[in-house]
Coordinates of C-alpha atoms in Angstrom, one line a residue:
Chain A
M1 CA 77.3 -68.5 -129.1
V2 CA 80.5 -66.8 -130.2
D3 CA 81.6 -64.0 -127.9
T4 CA 82.9 -61.2 -130.1
S5 CA 83.9 -58.9 -127.2
S6 CA 87.3 -58.9 -125.6
E7 CA 85.8 -59.4 -122.1
P8 CA 85.1 -62.9 -121.0
P9 CA 81.4 -63.6 -120.5
L10 CA 79.9 -63.1 -117.1
I11 CA 78.8 -66.7 -117.1
R12 CA 80.5 -69.5 -119.0
R13 CA 77.9 -72.2 -118.6
L14 CA 74.4 -71.4 -117.2
C15 CA 72.1 -74.3 -116.3
V16 CA 68.4 -73.5 -116.3
I17 CA 66.3 -76.1 -114.5
G18 CA 62.8 -75.4 -115.7
V19 CA 62.8 -73.8 -119.1
G20 CA 59.6 -71.8 -119.0
L21 CA 58.7 -68.2 -119.2
I22 CA 61.2 -67.0 -116.6
G23 CA 64.0 -69.5 -117.2
G24 CA 63.6 -69.0 -121.0
S25 CA 63.5 -65.3 -120.8
L26 CA 66.6 -65.1 -118.6
A27 CA 68.5 -67.3 -121.1
R28 CA 67.4 -65.2 -124.0
A29 CA 68.3 -61.9 -122.3
L30 CA 71.8 -63.1 -121.3
R31 CA 72.5 -64.5 -124.7
R32 CA 71.5 -61.3 -126.3
T33 CA 74.2 -59.4 -124.5
A34 CA 76.7 -62.2 -124.7
A35 CA 76.7 -62.4 -120.9
V36 CA 76.6 -66.2 -121.2
S37 CA 78.5 -68.6 -123.4
E38 CA 76.5 -71.7 -123.1
V39 CA 73.0 -72.5 -121.8
V40 CA 72.1 -76.0 -120.7
G41 CA 68.4 -76.7 -120.3
C42 CA 66.8 -79.2 -117.9
G43 CA 63.2 -80.3 -117.4
R44 CA 61.0 -83.3 -117.2
N45 CA 59.3 -82.7 -120.5
Q46 CA 61.5 -83.5 -123.5
Q47 CA 59.1 -81.8 -125.9
T48 CA 59.5 -78.5 -124.1
L49 CA 63.3 -78.9 -124.1
E50 CA 63.2 -79.7 -127.9
K51 CA 61.1 -76.6 -128.4
A52 CA 63.6 -74.5 -126.4
L53 CA 66.4 -75.9 -128.5
E54 CA 64.6 -75.0 -131.7
L55 CA 63.9 -71.5 -130.5
G56 CA 67.6 -71.0 -129.8
V57 CA 66.9 -70.4 -126.1
I58 CA 69.3 -73.2 -124.9
D59 CA 72.3 -74.9 -126.5
C60 CA 71.6 -78.4 -125.3
Y61 CA 69.6 -80.2 -122.6
H62 CA 69.3 -83.1 -120.2
T63 CA 66.2 -84.4 -118.6
S64 CA 68.2 -85.3 -115.5
P65 CA 69.3 -82.5 -113.2
V66 CA 72.4 -84.5 -112.2
Q67 CA 73.8 -84.3 -115.8
A68 CA 72.5 -80.9 -116.5
V69 CA 74.4 -79.1 -113.6
A70 CA 77.7 -80.7 -114.5
G71 CA 80.3 -78.0 -115.1
A72 CA 77.8 -75.1 -114.8
D73 CA 79.1 -72.0 -113.0
V74 CA 75.5 -70.7 -112.4
V75 CA 72.5 -72.9 -111.8
L76 CA 69.0 -71.3 -111.9
L77 CA 66.2 -73.2 -110.3
A78 CA 63.1 -72.0 -112.2
V79 CA 60.7 -74.8 -111.2
P80 CA 57.4 -74.5 -109.3
L81 CA 58.0 -74.1 -105.6
G82 CA 56.7 -77.6 -104.9
A83 CA 59.6 -79.1 -106.9
M84 CA 62.4 -77.1 -105.4
R85 CA 63.4 -79.5 -102.6
S86 CA 63.4 -82.6 -104.9
V87 CA 65.6 -80.8 -107.5
M88 CA 68.0 -79.6 -104.7
E89 CA 68.3 -83.1 -103.4
Q90 CA 69.1 -84.4 -106.9
I91 CA 71.8 -81.8 -107.7
R92 CA 73.4 -81.7 -104.2
S93 CA 76.4 -83.9 -104.9
H94 CA 76.8 -83.0 -108.6
L95 CA 77.4 -79.2 -108.5
A96 CA 80.8 -77.9 -109.6
V97 CA 82.9 -76.7 -106.7
D98 CA 82.4 -73.0 -107.3
A99 CA 78.9 -73.2 -108.8
V100 CA 76.5 -70.5 -107.7
V101 CA 72.9 -71.6 -107.3
T102 CA 70.0 -69.2 -107.5
D103 CA 66.2 -69.5 -108.0
A104 CA 63.3 -67.5 -109.2
G105 CA 60.6 -68.6 -106.8
S106 CA 57.8 -66.2 -105.8
A107 CA 58.3 -67.0 -102.1
K108 CA 61.6 -67.2 -100.3
A109 CA 61.2 -68.7 -96.7
C110 CA 60.0 -72.0 -98.2
V111 CA 62.9 -72.2 -100.6
L112 CA 65.3 -71.5 -97.7
A113 CA 63.6 -74.3 -95.7
D114 CA 64.0 -76.6 -98.7
A115 CA 67.6 -75.8 -99.0
R116 CA 68.2 -76.5 -95.3
A117 CA 66.5 -79.9 -95.7
A118 CA 68.2 -80.8 -99.0
F119 CA 71.7 -79.6 -98.3
G120 CA 71.8 -80.0 -94.5
Q121 CA 72.4 -76.2 -94.2
V122 CA 71.9 -73.2 -96.4
P123 CA 74.9 -73.3 -98.8
R124 CA 77.0 -70.1 -98.8
N125 CA 76.8 -70.0 -102.6
L126 CA 73.0 -70.2 -102.8
V127 CA 71.6 -66.8 -103.6
L128 CA 67.8 -66.7 -103.4
G129 CA 66.1 -64.3 -105.8
H130 CA 62.8 -63.3 -107.3
P131 CA 62.3 -61.4 -110.5
I132 CA 59.1 -59.3 -110.2
A133 CA 58.1 -59.9 -113.8
G134 CA 56.0 -62.3 -115.6
T135 CA 52.8 -62.5 -117.7
E136 CA 49.7 -64.7 -117.5
R137 CA 51.3 -66.8 -120.2
S138 CA 53.7 -69.6 -119.3
G139 CA 56.1 -71.9 -121.1
V140 CA 59.2 -71.3 -123.1
E141 CA 57.1 -70.2 -126.2
A142 CA 56.0 -67.2 -124.1
S143 CA 59.6 -66.2 -123.1
F144 CA 61.2 -63.1 -124.5
A145 CA 64.5 -61.3 -123.9
E146 CA 63.0 -58.0 -122.8
L147 CA 60.8 -59.5 -119.9
F148 CA 63.0 -58.1 -117.2
E149 CA 63.8 -54.7 -118.6
G150 CA 63.0 -52.0 -116.1
R151 CA 61.6 -54.7 -113.7
R152 CA 62.8 -55.3 -110.1
V153 CA 64.6 -58.4 -109.1
I154 CA 64.6 -59.0 -105.3
L155 CA 67.6 -60.9 -103.9
T156 CA 67.2 -62.2 -100.3
P157 CA 70.8 -63.2 -99.3
L158 CA 71.5 -64.3 -95.7
A159 CA 74.3 -62.8 -93.5
E160 CA 76.4 -65.9 -94.3
T161 CA 75.8 -65.8 -98.1
D162 CA 79.0 -65.5 -100.0
R163 CA 79.2 -61.9 -101.2
R164 CA 80.9 -62.8 -104.5
A165 CA 78.1 -65.2 -105.3
C166 CA 75.6 -62.5 -104.5
E167 CA 77.5 -60.1 -106.7
L168 CA 77.5 -62.5 -109.6
I169 CA 73.7 -63.0 -109.4
T170 CA 73.3 -59.2 -109.1
R171 CA 75.3 -58.7 -112.3
M172 CA 73.5 -61.5 -114.0
W173 CA 70.1 -59.9 -113.5
S174 CA 71.4 -56.4 -114.2
A175 CA 72.6 -57.7 -117.6
T176 CA 68.9 -58.3 -118.4
G177 CA 68.0 -54.7 -117.8
A178 CA 66.5 -55.4 -114.3
D179 CA 66.9 -53.2 -111.2
V180 CA 68.3 -55.5 -108.5
V181 CA 67.5 -54.8 -104.8
E182 CA 68.1 -56.8 -101.6
M183 CA 65.5 -57.5 -99.0
G184 CA 65.0 -59.8 -96.0
V185 CA 63.3 -63.1 -96.6
T186 CA 60.3 -62.5 -94.3
H187 CA 59.7 -59.0 -95.6
H188 CA 59.8 -60.3 -99.2
D189 CA 57.2 -62.9 -98.5
E190 CA 54.8 -60.4 -96.8
V191 CA 55.2 -57.8 -99.5
L192 CA 54.6 -60.3 -102.3
A193 CA 51.7 -61.9 -100.5
A194 CA 50.0 -58.6 -100.5
T195 CA 50.8 -57.3 -104.0
S196 CA 50.9 -60.5 -106.0
H197 CA 49.7 -63.7 -104.3
L198 CA 46.5 -62.1 -102.9
P199 CA 45.4 -60.5 -106.2
H200 CA 46.0 -63.8 -108.0
V201 CA 43.8 -65.7 -105.5
L202 CA 41.1 -63.0 -105.9
A203 CA 41.2 -63.2 -109.7
F204 CA 41.1 -67.0 -109.8
S205 CA 38.3 -67.0 -107.2
L206 CA 36.2 -64.4 -109.0
V207 CA 36.3 -66.2 -112.3
D208 CA 35.6 -69.5 -110.5
T209 CA 32.6 -68.0 -108.7
L210 CA 31.2 -66.7 -112.0
A211 CA 32.0 -69.9 -113.9
Q212 CA 29.9 -71.8 -111.4
M213 CA 26.8 -69.6 -111.8
D214 CA 23.9 -71.2 -113.6
D215 CA 23.9 -68.7 -116.5
H216 CA 27.7 -68.4 -116.7
A217 CA 27.9 -68.4 -120.5
E218 CA 25.4 -65.5 -120.6
I219 CA 27.2 -63.7 -117.7
F220 CA 30.6 -63.9 -119.4
R221 CA 29.1 -62.7 -122.7
Y222 CA 28.5 -59.2 -121.2
A223 CA 31.9 -58.8 -119.5
A224 CA 33.4 -55.5 -120.5
G225 CA 37.0 -54.4 -121.0
G226 CA 37.6 -53.9 -117.3
F227 CA 36.8 -57.5 -116.6
R228 CA 39.4 -58.7 -119.1
D229 CA 42.1 -56.7 -117.4
F230 CA 40.9 -57.6 -113.9
T231 CA 40.9 -61.3 -114.6
R232 CA 44.0 -61.5 -116.8
I233 CA 46.1 -63.1 -114.0
A234 CA 43.4 -65.9 -113.7
S235 CA 44.9 -67.3 -116.8
S236 CA 48.2 -67.9 -115.0
D237 CA 49.6 -71.4 -114.4
P238 CA 47.4 -73.2 -111.8
V239 CA 50.2 -75.5 -110.6
M240 CA 52.7 -72.7 -110.1
W241 CA 50.1 -70.7 -108.2
R242 CA 48.9 -73.7 -106.2
D243 CA 52.5 -74.1 -105.0
I244 CA 52.9 -70.4 -104.1
C245 CA 49.7 -70.5 -102.1
V246 CA 50.8 -73.5 -100.1
A247 CA 54.4 -72.4 -99.8
N248 CA 53.7 -68.9 -98.7
R249 CA 50.5 -69.7 -96.8
A250 CA 51.1 -67.8 -93.5
P251 CA 51.7 -64.4 -95.1
L252 CA 49.0 -65.0 -97.7
L253 CA 46.4 -65.9 -95.1
K254 CA 47.3 -62.8 -93.2
A255 CA 46.7 -60.7 -96.3
L256 CA 43.6 -62.7 -97.2
D257 CA 42.1 -62.1 -93.7
A258 CA 42.8 -58.4 -93.9
F259 CA 41.2 -58.2 -97.3
D260 CA 38.2 -60.3 -96.2
A261 CA 37.6 -58.1 -93.2
D262 CA 37.6 -54.9 -95.3
L263 CA 35.4 -56.5 -98.0
R264 CA 32.9 -57.5 -95.3
E265 CA 32.9 -54.0 -93.9
L266 CA 32.2 -52.7 -97.4
A267 CA 29.5 -55.4 -98.1
E268 CA 27.8 -54.3 -94.8
A269 CA 27.8 -50.7 -96.0
V270 CA 26.3 -51.8 -99.3
R271 CA 23.6 -53.8 -97.4
R272 CA 22.5 -50.8 -95.4
G273 CA 22.8 -48.4 -98.4
D274 CA 25.5 -46.4 -96.7
G275 CA 26.8 -44.4 -99.6
E276 CA 29.1 -42.3 -97.4
T277 CA 31.1 -45.2 -96.1
I278 CA 31.3 -46.8 -99.6
Q279 CA 32.5 -43.5 -101.1
T280 CA 35.2 -43.2 -98.4
H281 CA 36.6 -46.6 -99.2
F282 CA 36.5 -46.0 -103.0
E283 CA 38.1 -42.6 -102.7
R284 CA 40.9 -43.9 -100.5
A285 CA 41.5 -46.6 -103.1
K286 CA 41.4 -44.4 -106.1
T287 CA 43.8 -41.9 -104.5
A288 CA 46.3 -44.7 -103.6
R289 CA 46.2 -46.2 -107.0
D290 CA 46.4 -42.9 -108.9
N291 CA 49.4 -42.0 -106.8
L292 CA 51.0 -45.3 -107.5
Y293 CA 50.8 -45.0 -111.3
R294 CA 51.0 -41.2 -111.6
G295 CA 52.8 -39.9 -114.6
Chain B
M1 CA 27.4 -29.1 -137.8
V2 CA 26.4 -29.0 -141.5
D3 CA 24.9 -32.2 -142.8
T4 CA 26.3 -32.7 -146.3
S5 CA 24.4 -35.9 -147.0
S6 CA 21.0 -35.9 -148.6
E7 CA 19.4 -37.9 -145.8
P8 CA 18.1 -36.0 -142.8
P9 CA 20.1 -36.7 -139.7
L10 CA 18.9 -39.4 -137.3
I11 CA 18.7 -36.9 -134.5
R12 CA 18.1 -33.2 -135.0
R13 CA 18.8 -32.0 -131.5
L14 CA 20.5 -34.3 -128.9
C15 CA 20.5 -33.1 -125.3
V16 CA 23.2 -34.7 -123.2
I17 CA 22.7 -34.3 -119.5
G18 CA 26.0 -35.2 -117.8
V19 CA 28.8 -34.5 -120.4
G20 CA 31.4 -37.0 -119.1
L21 CA 33.1 -40.0 -120.6
I22 CA 29.9 -41.6 -121.9
G23 CA 27.9 -38.6 -122.8
G24 CA 30.9 -36.9 -124.4
S25 CA 31.8 -40.0 -126.4
L26 CA 28.3 -40.6 -127.7
A27 CA 28.1 -36.9 -128.9
R28 CA 31.5 -37.3 -130.6
A29 CA 30.5 -40.6 -132.2
L30 CA 27.2 -39.2 -133.5
R31 CA 28.8 -36.0 -134.8
R32 CA 31.4 -37.9 -136.7
T33 CA 28.8 -39.8 -138.7
A34 CA 26.5 -36.7 -139.0
A35 CA 23.9 -38.7 -137.2
V36 CA 23.1 -35.6 -135.1
S37 CA 22.8 -32.0 -136.2
E38 CA 23.0 -30.2 -132.8
V39 CA 24.2 -31.3 -129.4
V40 CA 23.1 -29.4 -126.3
G41 CA 25.1 -30.1 -123.2
C42 CA 23.9 -29.9 -119.6
G43 CA 25.6 -30.2 -116.3
R44 CA 26.2 -28.6 -112.9
N45 CA 29.8 -27.7 -113.6
Q46 CA 30.2 -24.8 -116.0
Q47 CA 33.9 -25.4 -116.4
T48 CA 33.2 -28.9 -117.7
L49 CA 30.7 -27.5 -120.1
E50 CA 33.1 -24.9 -121.4
K51 CA 35.7 -27.6 -121.8
A52 CA 33.2 -29.7 -123.8
L53 CA 32.4 -26.6 -126.0
E54 CA 36.1 -26.0 -126.6
L55 CA 36.6 -29.6 -127.5
G56 CA 33.8 -29.4 -130.0
V57 CA 31.8 -32.1 -128.2
I58 CA 28.7 -29.9 -127.8
D59 CA 27.4 -26.9 -129.7
C60 CA 26.0 -25.0 -126.7
Y61 CA 25.0 -25.7 -123.1
H62 CA 22.7 -24.8 -120.2
T63 CA 23.3 -25.5 -116.6
S64 CA 19.6 -26.0 -116.1
P65 CA 18.0 -29.2 -117.4
V66 CA 14.8 -27.3 -117.9
Q67 CA 16.3 -25.1 -120.6
A68 CA 18.6 -27.8 -122.0
V69 CA 15.9 -30.3 -123.0
A70 CA 13.8 -27.6 -124.8
G71 CA 13.2 -28.7 -128.4
A72 CA 15.5 -31.8 -128.1
D73 CA 14.2 -34.9 -129.9
V74 CA 16.5 -37.2 -127.9
V75 CA 17.6 -36.6 -124.3
L76 CA 20.4 -38.8 -122.8
L77 CA 20.7 -39.0 -119.0
A78 CA 24.3 -39.7 -118.4
V79 CA 24.5 -38.6 -114.8
P80 CA 25.4 -40.8 -111.8
L81 CA 22.5 -43.1 -110.7
G82 CA 22.0 -41.1 -107.6
A83 CA 21.1 -38.0 -109.6
M84 CA 18.7 -39.6 -112.1
R85 CA 15.5 -39.0 -110.1
S86 CA 16.2 -35.4 -109.5
V87 CA 17.0 -34.7 -113.2
M88 CA 13.8 -36.5 -114.2
E89 CA 11.7 -34.4 -111.9
Q90 CA 13.3 -31.3 -113.3
I91 CA 12.8 -32.1 -117.0
R92 CA 9.3 -33.8 -116.6
S93 CA 7.2 -30.8 -117.7
H94 CA 9.7 -29.4 -120.2
L95 CA 10.3 -32.2 -122.7
A96 CA 9.2 -31.8 -126.3
V97 CA 6.0 -33.7 -127.1
D98 CA 7.8 -36.4 -129.1
A99 CA 11.1 -36.4 -127.2
V100 CA 12.6 -39.8 -126.6
V101 CA 14.5 -40.1 -123.3
T102 CA 17.2 -42.6 -122.7
D103 CA 20.0 -43.2 -120.1
A104 CA 23.3 -44.8 -119.7
G105 CA 23.1 -46.0 -116.1
S106 CA 24.9 -49.2 -115.1
A107 CA 21.9 -50.6 -113.3
K108 CA 18.3 -50.5 -114.6
A109 CA 15.7 -51.4 -112.0
C110 CA 16.7 -48.3 -110.0
V111 CA 16.3 -46.0 -112.9
L112 CA 12.9 -47.5 -113.7
A113 CA 11.9 -46.9 -110.0
D114 CA 13.1 -43.3 -110.4
A115 CA 11.1 -42.9 -113.5
R116 CA 7.9 -44.2 -111.8
A117 CA 8.5 -41.8 -108.9
A118 CA 9.4 -38.8 -111.1
F119 CA 6.8 -39.2 -113.9
G120 CA 4.0 -41.0 -112.0
Q121 CA 4.5 -43.9 -114.4
V122 CA 7.1 -45.1 -116.7
P123 CA 6.8 -43.0 -119.9
R124 CA 6.3 -44.9 -123.1
N125 CA 9.1 -42.9 -124.8
L126 CA 11.6 -43.7 -122.1
V127 CA 14.1 -46.3 -123.4
L128 CA 16.5 -47.4 -120.7
G129 CA 19.9 -48.4 -121.9
H130 CA 23.5 -49.3 -120.8
P131 CA 26.5 -49.1 -123.0
I132 CA 29.0 -51.8 -121.8
A133 CA 31.9 -49.6 -122.4
G134 CA 34.1 -47.3 -120.4
T135 CA 37.5 -46.8 -119.1
E136 CA 38.8 -46.1 -115.6
R137 CA 39.1 -42.5 -116.7
S138 CA 36.2 -40.1 -116.4
G139 CA 35.2 -36.7 -117.6
V140 CA 34.7 -35.1 -121.0
E141 CA 38.5 -34.9 -121.6
A142 CA 38.6 -38.7 -121.6
S143 CA 35.8 -39.0 -124.1
F144 CA 36.5 -40.3 -127.7
A145 CA 34.3 -41.1 -130.7
E146 CA 35.5 -44.8 -130.9
L147 CA 34.6 -45.7 -127.3
F148 CA 31.5 -47.8 -128.3
E149 CA 32.9 -49.5 -131.5
G150 CA 32.4 -53.2 -131.2
R151 CA 31.0 -52.9 -127.7
R152 CA 27.6 -54.0 -126.6
V153 CA 24.8 -51.7 -125.6
I154 CA 22.0 -53.3 -123.7
L155 CA 18.5 -51.8 -123.9
T156 CA 15.9 -52.9 -121.4
P157 CA 12.6 -51.7 -122.9
L158 CA 9.3 -52.7 -121.1
A159 CA 6.3 -54.3 -122.9
E160 CA 4.7 -50.9 -123.0
T161 CA 7.7 -49.0 -124.3
D162 CA 7.0 -47.3 -127.6
R163 CA 8.7 -49.4 -130.4
R164 CA 9.5 -46.4 -132.5
A165 CA 11.3 -44.8 -129.5
C166 CA 13.2 -48.1 -129.0
E167 CA 14.1 -48.2 -132.6
L168 CA 15.5 -44.7 -132.6
I169 CA 17.7 -45.4 -129.6
T170 CA 18.8 -48.7 -131.3
R171 CA 19.8 -46.8 -134.4
M172 CA 21.5 -44.1 -132.3
W173 CA 23.8 -46.6 -130.6
S174 CA 24.3 -48.6 -133.8
A175 CA 25.6 -45.4 -135.4
T176 CA 28.4 -45.4 -132.9
G177 CA 29.6 -48.8 -134.0
A178 CA 28.0 -50.6 -131.0
D179 CA 26.2 -53.9 -131.1
V180 CA 22.7 -53.3 -129.6
V181 CA 20.9 -56.1 -127.7
E182 CA 17.7 -56.2 -125.6
M183 CA 17.4 -57.8 -122.2
G184 CA 15.0 -57.8 -119.2
V185 CA 15.7 -55.3 -116.4
T186 CA 16.3 -57.9 -113.7
H187 CA 18.5 -60.0 -115.8
H188 CA 20.6 -57.0 -116.8
D189 CA 21.1 -56.0 -113.2
E190 CA 22.2 -59.6 -112.2
V191 CA 24.6 -60.0 -115.1
L192 CA 26.2 -56.7 -114.6
A193 CA 26.4 -57.1 -110.8
A194 CA 28.5 -60.3 -111.5
T195 CA 30.8 -59.1 -114.3
S196 CA 31.2 -55.4 -113.5
H197 CA 29.9 -54.2 -110.1
L198 CA 31.5 -57.1 -108.1
P199 CA 34.9 -56.7 -109.8
H200 CA 34.9 -53.0 -109.2
V201 CA 34.1 -53.6 -105.5
L202 CA 37.0 -56.1 -105.3
A203 CA 39.5 -53.9 -106.9
F204 CA 38.6 -50.8 -104.8
S205 CA 38.6 -53.0 -101.7
L206 CA 42.0 -54.6 -102.4
V207 CA 43.7 -51.3 -103.0
D208 CA 42.1 -49.9 -99.9
T209 CA 43.2 -52.9 -97.8
L210 CA 46.8 -52.5 -99.0
A211 CA 46.8 -48.7 -98.6
Q212 CA 45.9 -49.2 -95.0
M213 CA 48.8 -51.5 -94.2
D214 CA 51.6 -50.0 -92.2
D215 CA 54.2 -50.3 -94.9
H216 CA 51.9 -49.5 -97.8
A217 CA 54.5 -47.3 -99.6
E218 CA 57.0 -50.2 -99.6
I219 CA 54.3 -52.7 -100.5
F220 CA 53.1 -50.7 -103.5
R221 CA 56.7 -50.3 -104.7
Y222 CA 57.0 -54.0 -105.4
A223 CA 53.7 -54.3 -107.3
A224 CA 54.3 -56.0 -110.7
G225 CA 52.5 -55.6 -114.0
G226 CA 49.7 -57.9 -113.0
F227 CA 48.8 -55.6 -110.1
R228 CA 48.5 -52.7 -112.4
D229 CA 46.0 -54.4 -114.7
F230 CA 44.2 -56.0 -111.7
T231 CA 43.7 -52.6 -110.0
R232 CA 43.0 -50.4 -113.0
I233 CA 39.3 -50.2 -112.3
A234 CA 40.1 -49.0 -108.8
S235 CA 40.9 -45.7 -110.5
S236 CA 37.3 -45.3 -111.6
D237 CA 35.1 -42.5 -110.4
P238 CA 34.2 -43.1 -106.7
V239 CA 30.8 -41.2 -106.8
M240 CA 29.6 -43.1 -109.9
W241 CA 30.5 -46.4 -108.3
R242 CA 29.1 -45.5 -104.9
D243 CA 25.8 -44.8 -106.6
I244 CA 25.9 -48.1 -108.6
C245 CA 26.6 -50.1 -105.3
V246 CA 23.7 -48.5 -103.6
A247 CA 21.3 -48.6 -106.5
N248 CA 22.0 -52.2 -107.5
R249 CA 22.6 -53.4 -104.0
A250 CA 20.4 -56.6 -104.0
P251 CA 22.0 -58.3 -107.1
L252 CA 25.5 -57.0 -106.0
L253 CA 25.1 -58.4 -102.5
K254 CA 24.1 -61.8 -104.0
A255 CA 27.2 -61.8 -106.1
L256 CA 29.3 -60.6 -103.2
D257 CA 28.0 -63.3 -101.0
A258 CA 28.7 -66.0 -103.6
F259 CA 32.2 -64.7 -104.1
D260 CA 32.9 -64.5 -100.4
A261 CA 31.7 -68.0 -99.8
D262 CA 34.0 -69.3 -102.5
L263 CA 36.9 -67.2 -101.3
R264 CA 36.5 -68.6 -97.8
E265 CA 36.5 -72.1 -99.1
L266 CA 39.7 -71.3 -101.0
A267 CA 41.2 -69.6 -97.9
E268 CA 40.4 -72.7 -95.8
A269 CA 42.2 -74.9 -98.4
V270 CA 45.2 -72.6 -98.2
R271 CA 45.1 -72.8 -94.3
R272 CA 45.3 -76.6 -94.4
G273 CA 47.8 -76.7 -97.3
D274 CA 45.3 -78.6 -99.4
G275 CA 47.0 -78.2 -102.8
E276 CA 44.5 -80.4 -104.6
T277 CA 41.5 -78.2 -103.8
I278 CA 43.4 -75.1 -104.6
Q279 CA 44.5 -76.5 -108.0
T280 CA 40.9 -77.5 -108.8
H281 CA 39.7 -74.0 -108.2
F282 CA 42.5 -72.4 -110.2
E283 CA 42.2 -74.8 -113.1
R284 CA 38.5 -74.2 -113.4
A285 CA 39.1 -70.5 -113.4
K286 CA 41.9 -70.6 -115.9
T287 CA 39.8 -72.8 -118.3
A288 CA 36.8 -70.5 -118.0
R289 CA 38.9 -67.4 -118.6
D290 CA 40.9 -68.9 -121.5
N291 CA 37.7 -70.0 -123.2
L292 CA 36.3 -66.5 -122.8
Y293 CA 39.1 -64.7 -124.5
R294 CA 40.3 -67.5 -126.8
G295 CA 41.5 -66.4 -130.2

């Protein structure tokens, strides 16, 4: 990409390991604003990388992380959480001296633990991050430059994280139109367990429950519009979500247990035909949701 | 409304008891195609009825069902399930001789029981029905003529139901662009418990669980797009859904118990970090949902 502005680009060479919805969309967004000069893709599936090349998302690719990170000033790890540690171990000795490493994982304590294991300690130029954006679709074909516009990106730097590295990653995400905020690792994982991981588990679980009923074909035939919206996230990538559930299991279980206790209370109210209790729950929920999306 | 076609209208006078999203949308749809000459509204809230008059949804109104049903050839009961029996008792002795009565309730066995209680037996000209359409919004302001286009309407006539009455209600819903099917009462209630009532309970319950967490304001702040879709149905009318939960409690509890058993199995897999089991559940769900909305 030719940079026609007088300013040097924010990032000279970006290496995206895992060119899927998130990695692909970041590359597209940064290329659009000429915030990056060159994007090197990396992944295990050569077909995906060829596709990304065709789509103009990346400039070149390597299937080996070792080669892919060579000379990159920013490396984005956009692989499922279960693959983070192995990728870190592979790139450890091959990063450029000043390279800033970041990720897009949906949980952060686990990535921090992976970094400690892979690098011996958490590198000062590792800035963990999580773009709160995505769709139920996955893969580079689903990526688009506007994915992060108006969305939040949470960075979870440690006290010892290099501030200049942190600033670069903040500017990178800002260039996509995202609103960047900082948060503690533990807090991030609890908040996301409640608002993202738990709903995904419920959606997958509901569809799975219905799919196992005897007359499931008939049942699904009469699903209305609300069902489509409610279950949209059950079309998300099973491997990515499996990894999230395992990696963020403690906060997720806490949220699951709280939900299950409330659901059982509600089920008991249904069992005894206690309309008043049911209505109280429903009204509290409606008020909370209407407030959330008001205007 | 002046009927400019040479054919007489399908319905001369339609009485809509409960002029909300469903009742209002049916009136709008039938007026648009001149399938009805006159719409009489009925409800407890005079402001709502004035609004419906202003919006051109109804031609006139009464707050008393006794007066509202006078001379109507079709009467639609579009009130919450908890109000069905009382309305039936009020109109019992005031219906025109040939009047066909129908409803739009989300559960059918309970309405049948109400009819038996109110009329002494199920009238032959009572045709129970359920349009599988709706939004999380309620009230006549949210009504629109296209609501039923391409949606299914389930009728649950009994063996003794008058076929001409059934045919009239079929033609009425067909005139709105809906696809009308017939189904047994019990089967309807089981199918809808699984695809509609259970998801609503889960959505209300999830939002309620999160709203009760200490840092709920912070939690909701980081909810992504998936959360918005997933919880949309939690903005539905609490009274209507309370009534559905109580009225259809046996099939709903069956679905709730099946869901809870599956969820606990999944939670146990998360607890022991059993990625394989989690992935199996998620893949089954994704396959089922993708098949459902393919193309």
